[in-house]
GROMACS .gro file of C-alpha atoms in nm:
model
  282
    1UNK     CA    1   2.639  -2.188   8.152
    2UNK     CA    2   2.715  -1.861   7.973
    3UNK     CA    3   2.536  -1.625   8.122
    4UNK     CA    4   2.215  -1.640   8.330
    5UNK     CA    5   1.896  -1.739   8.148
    6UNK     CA    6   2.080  -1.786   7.831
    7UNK     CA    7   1.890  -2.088   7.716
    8UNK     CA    8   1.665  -2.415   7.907
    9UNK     CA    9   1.966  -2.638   7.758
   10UNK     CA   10   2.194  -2.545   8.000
   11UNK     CA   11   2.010  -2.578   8.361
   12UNK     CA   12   2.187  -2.937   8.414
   13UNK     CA   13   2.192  -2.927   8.790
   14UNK     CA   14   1.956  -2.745   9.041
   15UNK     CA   15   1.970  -2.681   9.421
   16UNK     CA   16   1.707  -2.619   9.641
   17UNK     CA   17   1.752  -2.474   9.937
   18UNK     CA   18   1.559  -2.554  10.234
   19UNK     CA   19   1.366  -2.934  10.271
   20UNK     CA   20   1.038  -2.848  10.452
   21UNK     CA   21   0.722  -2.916  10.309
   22UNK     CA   22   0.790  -2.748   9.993
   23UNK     CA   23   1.188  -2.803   9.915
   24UNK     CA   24   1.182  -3.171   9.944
   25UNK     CA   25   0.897  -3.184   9.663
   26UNK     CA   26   1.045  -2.949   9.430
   27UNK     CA   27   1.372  -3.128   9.439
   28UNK     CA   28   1.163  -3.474   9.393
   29UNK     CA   29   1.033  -3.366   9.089
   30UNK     CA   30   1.345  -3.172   8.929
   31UNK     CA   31   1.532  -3.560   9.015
   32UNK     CA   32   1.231  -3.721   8.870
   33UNK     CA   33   1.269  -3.486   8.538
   34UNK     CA   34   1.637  -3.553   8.489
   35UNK     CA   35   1.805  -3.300   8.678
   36UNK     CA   36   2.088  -3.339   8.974
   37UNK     CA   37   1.972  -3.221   9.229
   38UNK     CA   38   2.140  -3.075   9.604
   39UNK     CA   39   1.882  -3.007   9.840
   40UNK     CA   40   2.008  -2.809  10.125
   41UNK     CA   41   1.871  -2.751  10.490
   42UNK     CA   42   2.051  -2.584  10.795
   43UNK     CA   43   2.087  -2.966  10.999
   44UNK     CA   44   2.129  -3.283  10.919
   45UNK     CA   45   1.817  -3.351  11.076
   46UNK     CA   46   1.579  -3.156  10.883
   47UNK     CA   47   1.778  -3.276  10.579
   48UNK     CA   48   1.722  -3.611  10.731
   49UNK     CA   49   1.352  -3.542  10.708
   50UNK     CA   50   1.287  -3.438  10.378
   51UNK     CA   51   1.474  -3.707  10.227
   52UNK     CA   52   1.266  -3.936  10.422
   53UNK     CA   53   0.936  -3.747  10.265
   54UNK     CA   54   1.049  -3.837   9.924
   55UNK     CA   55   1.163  -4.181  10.029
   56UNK     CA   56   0.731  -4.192  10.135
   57UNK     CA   57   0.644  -3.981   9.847
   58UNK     CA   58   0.775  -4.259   9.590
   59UNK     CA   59   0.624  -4.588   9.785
   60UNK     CA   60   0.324  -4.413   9.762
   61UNK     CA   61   0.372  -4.373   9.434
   62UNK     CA   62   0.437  -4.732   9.342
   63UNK     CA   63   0.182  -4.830   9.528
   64UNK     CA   64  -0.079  -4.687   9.339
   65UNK     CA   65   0.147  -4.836   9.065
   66UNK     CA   66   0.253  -4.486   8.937
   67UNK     CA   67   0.576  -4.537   8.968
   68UNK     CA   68   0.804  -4.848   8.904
   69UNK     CA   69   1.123  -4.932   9.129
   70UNK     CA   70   1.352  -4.817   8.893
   71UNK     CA   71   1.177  -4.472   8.883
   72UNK     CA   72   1.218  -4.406   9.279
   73UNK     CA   73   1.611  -4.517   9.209
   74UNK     CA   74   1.651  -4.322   8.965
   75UNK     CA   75   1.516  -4.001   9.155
   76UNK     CA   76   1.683  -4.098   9.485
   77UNK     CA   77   2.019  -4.140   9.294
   78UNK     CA   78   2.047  -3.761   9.207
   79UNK     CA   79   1.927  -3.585   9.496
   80UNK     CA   80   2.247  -3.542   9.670
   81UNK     CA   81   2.182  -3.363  10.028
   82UNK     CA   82   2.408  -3.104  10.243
   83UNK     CA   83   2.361  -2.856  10.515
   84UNK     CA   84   2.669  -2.679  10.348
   85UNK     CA   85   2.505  -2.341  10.156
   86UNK     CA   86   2.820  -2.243   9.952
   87UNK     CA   87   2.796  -2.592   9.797
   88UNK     CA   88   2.493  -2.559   9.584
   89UNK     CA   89   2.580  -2.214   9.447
   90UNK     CA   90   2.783  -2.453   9.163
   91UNK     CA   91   2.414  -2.505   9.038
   92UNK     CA   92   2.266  -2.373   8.740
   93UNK     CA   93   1.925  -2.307   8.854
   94UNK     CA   94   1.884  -2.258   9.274
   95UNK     CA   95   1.561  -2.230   9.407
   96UNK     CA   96   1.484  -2.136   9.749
   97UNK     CA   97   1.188  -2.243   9.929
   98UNK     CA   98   1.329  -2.095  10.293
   99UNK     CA   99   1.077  -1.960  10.564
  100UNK     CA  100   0.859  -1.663  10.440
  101UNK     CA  101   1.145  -1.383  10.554
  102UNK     CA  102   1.254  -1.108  10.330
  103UNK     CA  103   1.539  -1.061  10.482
  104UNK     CA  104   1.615  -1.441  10.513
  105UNK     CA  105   1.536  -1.491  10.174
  106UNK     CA  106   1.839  -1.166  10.089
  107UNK     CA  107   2.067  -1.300  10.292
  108UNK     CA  108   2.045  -1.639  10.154
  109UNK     CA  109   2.103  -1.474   9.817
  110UNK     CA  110   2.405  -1.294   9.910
  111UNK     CA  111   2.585  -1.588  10.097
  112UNK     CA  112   2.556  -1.767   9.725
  113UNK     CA  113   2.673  -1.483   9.551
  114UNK     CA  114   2.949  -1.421   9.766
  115UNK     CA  115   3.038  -1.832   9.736
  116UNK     CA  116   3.025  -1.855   9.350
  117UNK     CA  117   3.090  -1.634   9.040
  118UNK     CA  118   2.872  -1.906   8.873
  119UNK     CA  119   2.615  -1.748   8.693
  120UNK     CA  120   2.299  -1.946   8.813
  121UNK     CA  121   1.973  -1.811   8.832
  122UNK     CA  122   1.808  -1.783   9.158
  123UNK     CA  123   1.419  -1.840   9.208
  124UNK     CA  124   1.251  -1.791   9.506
  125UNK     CA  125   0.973  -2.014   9.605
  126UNK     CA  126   0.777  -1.767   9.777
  127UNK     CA  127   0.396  -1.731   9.765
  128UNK     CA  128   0.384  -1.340   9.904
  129UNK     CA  129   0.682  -1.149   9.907
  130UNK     CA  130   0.831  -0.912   9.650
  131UNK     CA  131   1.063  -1.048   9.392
  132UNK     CA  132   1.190  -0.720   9.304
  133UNK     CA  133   1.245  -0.627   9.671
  134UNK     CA  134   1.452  -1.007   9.674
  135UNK     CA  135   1.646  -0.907   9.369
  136UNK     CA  136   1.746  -0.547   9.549
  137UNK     CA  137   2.008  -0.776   9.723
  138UNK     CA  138   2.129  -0.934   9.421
  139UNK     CA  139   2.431  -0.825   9.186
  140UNK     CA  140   2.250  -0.997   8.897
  141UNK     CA  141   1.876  -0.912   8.939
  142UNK     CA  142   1.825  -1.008   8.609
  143UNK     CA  143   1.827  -1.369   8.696
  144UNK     CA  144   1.645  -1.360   9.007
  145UNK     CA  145   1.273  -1.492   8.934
  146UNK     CA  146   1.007  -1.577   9.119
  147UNK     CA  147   0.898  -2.000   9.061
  148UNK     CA  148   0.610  -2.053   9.312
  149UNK     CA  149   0.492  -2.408   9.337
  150UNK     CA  150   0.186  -2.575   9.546
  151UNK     CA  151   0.115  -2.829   9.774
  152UNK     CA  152   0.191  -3.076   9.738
  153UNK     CA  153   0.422  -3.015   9.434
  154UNK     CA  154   0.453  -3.396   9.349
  155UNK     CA  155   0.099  -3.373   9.259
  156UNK     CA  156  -0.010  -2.988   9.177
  157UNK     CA  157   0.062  -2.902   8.818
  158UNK     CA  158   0.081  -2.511   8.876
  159UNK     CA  159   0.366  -2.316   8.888
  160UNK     CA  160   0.350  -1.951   8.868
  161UNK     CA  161   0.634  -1.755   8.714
  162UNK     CA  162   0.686  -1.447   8.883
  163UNK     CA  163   0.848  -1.123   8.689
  164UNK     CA  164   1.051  -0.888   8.909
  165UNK     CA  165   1.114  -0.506   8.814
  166UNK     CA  166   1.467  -0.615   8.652
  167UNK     CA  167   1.418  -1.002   8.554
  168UNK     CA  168   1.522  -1.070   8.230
  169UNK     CA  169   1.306  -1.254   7.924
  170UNK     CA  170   1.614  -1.491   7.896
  171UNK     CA  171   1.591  -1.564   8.227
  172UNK     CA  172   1.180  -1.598   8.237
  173UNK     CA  173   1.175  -1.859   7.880
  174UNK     CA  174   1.449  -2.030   8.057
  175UNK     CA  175   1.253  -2.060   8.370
  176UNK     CA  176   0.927  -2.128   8.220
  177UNK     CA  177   1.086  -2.467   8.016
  178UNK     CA  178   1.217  -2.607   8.317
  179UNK     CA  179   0.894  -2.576   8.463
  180UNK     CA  180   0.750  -2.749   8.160
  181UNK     CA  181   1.017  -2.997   8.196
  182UNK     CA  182   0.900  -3.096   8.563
  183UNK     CA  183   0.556  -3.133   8.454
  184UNK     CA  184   0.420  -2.826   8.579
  185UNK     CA  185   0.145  -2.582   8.384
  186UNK     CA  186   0.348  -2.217   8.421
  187UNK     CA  187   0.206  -1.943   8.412
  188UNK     CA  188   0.399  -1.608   8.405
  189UNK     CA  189   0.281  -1.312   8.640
  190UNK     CA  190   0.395  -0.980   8.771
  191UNK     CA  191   0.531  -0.923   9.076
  192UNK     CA  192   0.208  -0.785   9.215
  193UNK     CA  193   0.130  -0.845   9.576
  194UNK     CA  194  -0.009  -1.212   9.643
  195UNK     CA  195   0.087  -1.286   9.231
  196UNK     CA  196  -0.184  -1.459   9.073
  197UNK     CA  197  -0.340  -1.764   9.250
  198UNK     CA  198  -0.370  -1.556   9.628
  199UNK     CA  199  -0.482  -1.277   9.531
  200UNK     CA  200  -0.775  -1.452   9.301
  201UNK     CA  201  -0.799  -1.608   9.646
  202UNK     CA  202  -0.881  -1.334   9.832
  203UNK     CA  203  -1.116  -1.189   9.622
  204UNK     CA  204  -1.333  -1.536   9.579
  205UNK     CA  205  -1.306  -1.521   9.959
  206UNK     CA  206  -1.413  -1.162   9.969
  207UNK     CA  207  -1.661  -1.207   9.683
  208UNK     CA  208  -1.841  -1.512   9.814
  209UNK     CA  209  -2.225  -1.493   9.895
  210UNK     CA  210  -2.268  -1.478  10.281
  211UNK     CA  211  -2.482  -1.780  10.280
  212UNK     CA  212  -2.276  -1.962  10.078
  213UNK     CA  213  -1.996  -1.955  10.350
  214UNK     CA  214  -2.268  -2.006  10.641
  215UNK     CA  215  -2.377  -2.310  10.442
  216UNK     CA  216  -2.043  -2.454  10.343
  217UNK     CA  217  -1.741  -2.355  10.546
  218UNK     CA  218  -1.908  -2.322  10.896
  219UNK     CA  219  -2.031  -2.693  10.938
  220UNK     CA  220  -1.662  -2.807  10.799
  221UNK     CA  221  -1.515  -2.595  11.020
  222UNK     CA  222  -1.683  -2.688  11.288
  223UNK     CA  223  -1.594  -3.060  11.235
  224UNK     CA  224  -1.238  -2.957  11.174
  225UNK     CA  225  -1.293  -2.877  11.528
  226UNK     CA  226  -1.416  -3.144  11.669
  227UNK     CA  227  -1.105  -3.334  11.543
  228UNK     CA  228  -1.309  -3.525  11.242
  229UNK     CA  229  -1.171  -3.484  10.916
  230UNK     CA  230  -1.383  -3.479  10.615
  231UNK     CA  231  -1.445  -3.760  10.412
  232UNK     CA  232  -1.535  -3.729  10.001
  233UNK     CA  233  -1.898  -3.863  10.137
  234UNK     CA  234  -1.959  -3.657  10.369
  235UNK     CA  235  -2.260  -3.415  10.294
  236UNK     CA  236  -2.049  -3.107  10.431
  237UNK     CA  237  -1.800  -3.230  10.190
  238UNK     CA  238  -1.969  -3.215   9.865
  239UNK     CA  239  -2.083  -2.880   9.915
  240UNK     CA  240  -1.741  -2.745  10.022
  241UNK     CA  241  -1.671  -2.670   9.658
  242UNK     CA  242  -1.380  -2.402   9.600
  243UNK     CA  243  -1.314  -2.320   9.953
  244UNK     CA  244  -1.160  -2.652   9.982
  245UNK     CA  245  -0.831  -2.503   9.915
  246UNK     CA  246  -0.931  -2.243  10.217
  247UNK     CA  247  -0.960  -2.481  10.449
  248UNK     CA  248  -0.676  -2.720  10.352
  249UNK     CA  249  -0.381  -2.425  10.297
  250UNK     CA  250  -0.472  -2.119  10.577
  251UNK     CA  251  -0.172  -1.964  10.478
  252UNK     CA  252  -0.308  -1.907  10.078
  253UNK     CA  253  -0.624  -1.757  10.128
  254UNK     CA  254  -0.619  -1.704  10.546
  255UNK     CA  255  -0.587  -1.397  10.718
  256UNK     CA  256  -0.161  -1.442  10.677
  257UNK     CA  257  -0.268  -1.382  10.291
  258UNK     CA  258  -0.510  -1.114  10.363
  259UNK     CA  259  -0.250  -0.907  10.596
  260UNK     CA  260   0.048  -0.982  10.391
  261UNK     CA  261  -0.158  -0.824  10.053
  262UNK     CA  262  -0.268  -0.570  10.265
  263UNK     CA  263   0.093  -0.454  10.371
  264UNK     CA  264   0.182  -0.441  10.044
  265UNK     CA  265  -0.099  -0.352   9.851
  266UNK     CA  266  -0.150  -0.045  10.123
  267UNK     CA  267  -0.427  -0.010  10.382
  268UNK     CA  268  -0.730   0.110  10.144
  269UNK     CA  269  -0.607  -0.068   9.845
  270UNK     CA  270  -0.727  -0.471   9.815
  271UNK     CA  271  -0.768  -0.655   9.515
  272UNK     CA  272  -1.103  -0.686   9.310
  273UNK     CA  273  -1.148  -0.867   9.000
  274UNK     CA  274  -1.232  -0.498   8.833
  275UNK     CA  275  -0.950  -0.394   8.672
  276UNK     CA  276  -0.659  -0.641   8.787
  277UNK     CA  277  -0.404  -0.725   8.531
  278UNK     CA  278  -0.121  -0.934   8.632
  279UNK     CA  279  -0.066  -1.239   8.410
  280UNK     CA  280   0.128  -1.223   8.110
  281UNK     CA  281   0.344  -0.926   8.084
  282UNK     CA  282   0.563  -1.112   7.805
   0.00000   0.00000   0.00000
């Protein structure tokens, strides 16, 4: 690799570090694309459990005859796993899907920097924080991107491509056809406060009729609590509509997305569709 972001051709290997919820399906699909893949945790044990997720991800998959045998070989053959950091900062392309912590996220940076002089580009996974403010810790903050997939990413087609103060175009094409190349619809934002997809959130949240949300969202919630999970029959159900993502991801459009904007936003400043331009600034 020549220098960061200097063309799609040359991302052959990508680590992702951390296998929660998120980590274990981006590094399903970058195996299931092609790519070799380390996927990195801090124990064996949570290592142990993401691999297992993908191990249920693909039987699930053949199952509904999506997949064949040879595909879930394939993709288990080149995810490689270790708890050792330094090790994946060989990779061309790392992309961090660690605990919502700024100054996790900078320190995790650094450590690979410090490891390698390999010029990969570094993408965090985050849905909230400031890729410019990641990048501040950074001795290339051209190539540090923002690459913020959805739950769960085996299935979601989104990605959003976020665009720090310093990122470079190289490094955003590069991004955005890798993206393309595990299946995913990018979409290439600013580094505004929530991006794109939570901060429409927010404002559909903040927008919606206050009968609406009587009428929908109180009875589900109010299963939800009685421990009965909604079924696509169910009358609540069909008239959940767009809040369904609400409901199912708290963390999106809950009040951790409405405090988080907030902080960085500022306290009188919250989004409304008036005005608000933050896709495509390439």
């Amino acid at each position: 690799m020549s220098s960061p972001g200097s063309g799609s051709e040359t991302i052959k290997t990508i680590a992702v570090i951390g296998a929660g919820t998120m980590g274990h399906g981006i590094a399903q699909v970058a195996a299931a694309a092609g790519f070799r893949v380390w996927l990195n945790d801090v124990d064996r044990e949570s290592l142990a459990r993401g691999v297992s997720s993908i191990e249920a991800n693909l039987a699930k998959g053949i199952q509904r005859a999506k997949l064949t045998e040879d595909d879930r070989d394939r993709t288990l053959q080149l995810i490689h796993g270790t708890t050792n950091l330094k090790e994946c900062a060989a990779a061309d392309l790392i992309i961090e899907a660690a605990p919502e912590k700024l100054e996790l996220k900078k320190d995790i940076l650094r450590q690979l920097e410090l490891a390698s002089d390999h010029p990969f580009i570094f993408a965090s996974n985050t849905s909230s924080l400031s890729i410019t403010e990641i990048a501040s810790s950074s001795k290339r903050p051209e190539a540090v991107i923002g690459m913020h997939f959805f739950n769960p990413v085996h299935i979601m087609r989104l990605v959003e491509i976020v665009v720090g103060e310093k990122t470079s175009a190289e490094t955003v094409e590069t991004v955005t056809t890798v993206g393309r190349k595990l299946r995913k619809e990018p979409i290439i934002v600013k580094d505004v406060p929530r991006f794109a997809t939570s901060r429409l959130g927010v404002v559909l949240v903040q927008q919606a009729p206050r009968g609406t949300l009587q009428f929908a969202v109180k009875p589900l919630q109010a299963k939800w609590r009685k421990g009965r999970q909604p079924v696509k029959n169910d009358h609540a159900y069909e008239r959940y509509g767009p809040f369904t993502m609400c409901e199912q991801t708290p963390d999106a459009f809950g009040r951790k997305a409405y405090f988080s904007l907030k902080r960085r936003a500022g306290a009188n400043s919250m989004p409304t569709l008036a005005g608000t331009r933050f896709c495509r600034c390439f």
